[in-house]
mmCIF file with all atom_site columns, C-alpha atoms in Angstrom:
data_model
loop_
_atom_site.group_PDB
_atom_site.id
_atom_site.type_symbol
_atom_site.label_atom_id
_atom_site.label_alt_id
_atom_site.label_comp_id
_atom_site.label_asym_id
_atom_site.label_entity_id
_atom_site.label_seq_id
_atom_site.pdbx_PDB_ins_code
_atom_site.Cartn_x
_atom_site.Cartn_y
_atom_site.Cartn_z
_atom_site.occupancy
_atom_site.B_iso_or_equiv
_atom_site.pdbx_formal_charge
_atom_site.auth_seq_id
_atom_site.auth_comp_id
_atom_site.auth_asym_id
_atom_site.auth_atom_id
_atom_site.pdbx_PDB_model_num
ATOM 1  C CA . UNK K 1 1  ? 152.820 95.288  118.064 1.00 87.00 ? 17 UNK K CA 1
ATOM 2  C CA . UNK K 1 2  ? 151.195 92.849  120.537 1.00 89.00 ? 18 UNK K CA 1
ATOM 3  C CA . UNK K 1 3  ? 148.382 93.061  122.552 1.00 90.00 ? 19 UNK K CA 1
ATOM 4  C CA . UNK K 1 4  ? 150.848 93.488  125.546 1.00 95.00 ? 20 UNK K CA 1
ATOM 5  C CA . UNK K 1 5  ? 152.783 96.139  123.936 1.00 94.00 ? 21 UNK K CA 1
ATOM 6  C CA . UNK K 1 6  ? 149.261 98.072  123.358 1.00 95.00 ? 22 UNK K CA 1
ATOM 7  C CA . UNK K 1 7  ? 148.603 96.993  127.660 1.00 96.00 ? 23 UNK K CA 1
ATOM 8  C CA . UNK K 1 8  ? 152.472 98.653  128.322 1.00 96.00 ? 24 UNK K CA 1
ATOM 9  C CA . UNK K 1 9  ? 151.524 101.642 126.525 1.00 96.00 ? 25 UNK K CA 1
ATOM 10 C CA . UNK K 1 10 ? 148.414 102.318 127.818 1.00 96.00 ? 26 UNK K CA 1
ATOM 11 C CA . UNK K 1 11 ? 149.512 101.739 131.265 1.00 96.00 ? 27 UNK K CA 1
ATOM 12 C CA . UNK K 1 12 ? 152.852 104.060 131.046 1.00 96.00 ? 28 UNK K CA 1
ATOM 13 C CA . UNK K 1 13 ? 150.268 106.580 129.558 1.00 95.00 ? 29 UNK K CA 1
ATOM 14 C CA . UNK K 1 14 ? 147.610 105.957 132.279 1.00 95.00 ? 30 UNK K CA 1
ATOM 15 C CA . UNK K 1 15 ? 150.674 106.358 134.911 1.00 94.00 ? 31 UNK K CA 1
ATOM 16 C CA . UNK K 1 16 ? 152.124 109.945 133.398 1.00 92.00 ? 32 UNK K CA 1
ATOM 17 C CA . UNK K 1 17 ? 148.423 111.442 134.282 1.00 91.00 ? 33 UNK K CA 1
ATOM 18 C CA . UNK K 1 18 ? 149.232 114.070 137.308 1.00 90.00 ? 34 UNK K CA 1
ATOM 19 C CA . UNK K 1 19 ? 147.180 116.153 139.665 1.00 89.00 ? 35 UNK K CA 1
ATOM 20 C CA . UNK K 1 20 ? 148.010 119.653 139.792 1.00 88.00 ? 36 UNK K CA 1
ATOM 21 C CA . UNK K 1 21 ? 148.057 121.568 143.783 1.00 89.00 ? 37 UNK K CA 1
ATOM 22 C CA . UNK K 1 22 ? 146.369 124.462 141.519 1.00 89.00 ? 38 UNK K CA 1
ATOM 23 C CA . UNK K 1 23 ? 142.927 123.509 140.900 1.00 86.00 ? 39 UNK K CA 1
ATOM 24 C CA . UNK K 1 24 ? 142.864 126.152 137.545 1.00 86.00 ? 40 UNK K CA 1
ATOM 25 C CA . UNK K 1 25 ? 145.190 124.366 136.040 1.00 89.00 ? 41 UNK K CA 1
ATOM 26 C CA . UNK K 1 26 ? 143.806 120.877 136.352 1.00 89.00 ? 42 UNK K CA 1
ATOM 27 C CA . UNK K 1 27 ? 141.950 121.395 133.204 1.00 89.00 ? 43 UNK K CA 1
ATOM 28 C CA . UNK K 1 28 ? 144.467 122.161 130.912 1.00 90.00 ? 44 UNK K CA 1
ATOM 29 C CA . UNK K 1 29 ? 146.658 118.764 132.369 1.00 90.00 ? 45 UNK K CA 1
ATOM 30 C CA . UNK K 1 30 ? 143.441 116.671 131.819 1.00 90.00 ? 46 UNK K CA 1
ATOM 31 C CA . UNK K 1 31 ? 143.195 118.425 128.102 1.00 91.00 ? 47 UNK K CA 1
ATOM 32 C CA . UNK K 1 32 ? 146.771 117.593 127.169 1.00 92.00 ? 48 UNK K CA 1
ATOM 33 C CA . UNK K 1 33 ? 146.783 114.070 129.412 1.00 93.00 ? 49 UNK K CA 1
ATOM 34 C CA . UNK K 1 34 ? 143.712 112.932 127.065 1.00 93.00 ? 50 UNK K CA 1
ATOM 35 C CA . UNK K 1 35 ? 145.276 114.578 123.512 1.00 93.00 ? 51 UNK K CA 1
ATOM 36 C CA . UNK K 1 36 ? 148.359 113.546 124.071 1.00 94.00 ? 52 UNK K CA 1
ATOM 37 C CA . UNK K 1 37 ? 146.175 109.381 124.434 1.00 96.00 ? 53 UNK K CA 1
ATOM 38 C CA . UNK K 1 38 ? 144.437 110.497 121.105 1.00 95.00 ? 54 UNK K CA 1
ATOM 39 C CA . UNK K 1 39 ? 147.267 111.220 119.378 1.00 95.00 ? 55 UNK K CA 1
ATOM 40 C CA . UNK K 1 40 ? 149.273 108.305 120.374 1.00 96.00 ? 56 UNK K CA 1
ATOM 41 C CA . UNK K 1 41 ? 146.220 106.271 119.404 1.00 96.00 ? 57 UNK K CA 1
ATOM 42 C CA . UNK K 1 42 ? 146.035 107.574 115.963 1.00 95.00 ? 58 UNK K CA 1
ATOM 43 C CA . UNK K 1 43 ? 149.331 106.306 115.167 1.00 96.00 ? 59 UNK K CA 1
ATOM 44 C CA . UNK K 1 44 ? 148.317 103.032 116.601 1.00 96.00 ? 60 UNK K CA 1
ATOM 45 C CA . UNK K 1 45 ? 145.181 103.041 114.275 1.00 95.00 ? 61 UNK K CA 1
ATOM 46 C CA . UNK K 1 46 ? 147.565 103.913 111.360 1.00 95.00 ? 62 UNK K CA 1
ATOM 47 C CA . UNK K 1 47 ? 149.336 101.160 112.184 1.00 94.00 ? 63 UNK K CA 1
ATOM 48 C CA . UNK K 1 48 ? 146.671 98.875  112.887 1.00 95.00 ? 64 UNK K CA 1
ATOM 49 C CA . UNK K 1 49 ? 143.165 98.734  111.452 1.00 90.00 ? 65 UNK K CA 1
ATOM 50 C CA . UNK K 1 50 ? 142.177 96.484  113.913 1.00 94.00 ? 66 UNK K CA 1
ATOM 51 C CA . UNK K 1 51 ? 142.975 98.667  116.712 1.00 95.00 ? 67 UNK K CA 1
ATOM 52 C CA . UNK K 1 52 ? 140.148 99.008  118.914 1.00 95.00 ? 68 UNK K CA 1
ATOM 53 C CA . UNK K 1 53 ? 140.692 102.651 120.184 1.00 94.00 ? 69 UNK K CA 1
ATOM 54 C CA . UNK K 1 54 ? 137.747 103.084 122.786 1.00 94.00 ? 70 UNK K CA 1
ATOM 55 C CA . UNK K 1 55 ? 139.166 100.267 124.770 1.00 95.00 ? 71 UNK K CA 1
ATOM 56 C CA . UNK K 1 56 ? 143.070 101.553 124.125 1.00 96.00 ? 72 UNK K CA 1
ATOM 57 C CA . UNK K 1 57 ? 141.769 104.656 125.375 1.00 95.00 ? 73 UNK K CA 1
ATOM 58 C CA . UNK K 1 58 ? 139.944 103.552 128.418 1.00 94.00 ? 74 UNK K CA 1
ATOM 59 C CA . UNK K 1 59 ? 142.823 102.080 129.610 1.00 96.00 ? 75 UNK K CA 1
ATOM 60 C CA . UNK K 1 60 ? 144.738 104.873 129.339 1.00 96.00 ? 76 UNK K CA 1
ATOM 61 C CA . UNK K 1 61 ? 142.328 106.349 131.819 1.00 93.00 ? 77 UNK K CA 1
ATOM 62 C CA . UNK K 1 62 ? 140.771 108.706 128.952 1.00 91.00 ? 78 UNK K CA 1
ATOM 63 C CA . UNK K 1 63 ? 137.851 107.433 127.385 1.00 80.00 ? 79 UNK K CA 1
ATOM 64 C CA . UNK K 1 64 ? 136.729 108.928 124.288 1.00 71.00 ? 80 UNK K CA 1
ATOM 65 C CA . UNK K 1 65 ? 134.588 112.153 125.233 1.00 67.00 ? 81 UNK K CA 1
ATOM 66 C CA . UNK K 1 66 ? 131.553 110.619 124.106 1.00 61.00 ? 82 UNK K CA 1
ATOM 67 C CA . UNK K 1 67 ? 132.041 108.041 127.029 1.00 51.00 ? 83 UNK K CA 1
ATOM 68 C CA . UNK K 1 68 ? 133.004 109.801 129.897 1.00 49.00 ? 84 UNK K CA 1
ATOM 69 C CA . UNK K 1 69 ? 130.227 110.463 131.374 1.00 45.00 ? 85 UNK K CA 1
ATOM 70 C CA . UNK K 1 70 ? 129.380 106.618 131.555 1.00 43.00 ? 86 UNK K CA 1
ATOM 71 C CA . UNK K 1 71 ? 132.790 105.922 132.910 1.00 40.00 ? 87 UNK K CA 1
#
């Protein structure tokens, strides 16, 4: 893959994020939102070893947890 292909993904990902009208359940979209962007990065790291998966995942709008609060 090319480092477009990696931008396209990360940006379809980044769009499929999706507010809920019931606050109580915002935290179980974020939770799958962001797993669903790990997982999809470990196959990407599989695939690549030199993926760089902090910035694949900040583009998909779901830094790695150790980040977020400096994002």
């Amino acid at each position: 893959m090319t480092r477009k292909d990696y931008e396209d993904l990360a940006k379809a990902i980044k769009g499929s994020w999706i507010k809920s009208q019931k606050p109580e359940l915002q935290w179980h979209i974020d939770f799958q939102f962001r797993r669903t962007a790990v997982r999809i990065a470990d196959v990407l790291e599989r695939d690549n070893p030199r993926f760089d998966r902090k910035k694949f995942l900040v583009a998909c709008d779901a830094p790695p947890l150790e980040m977020k609060e400096n994002v």
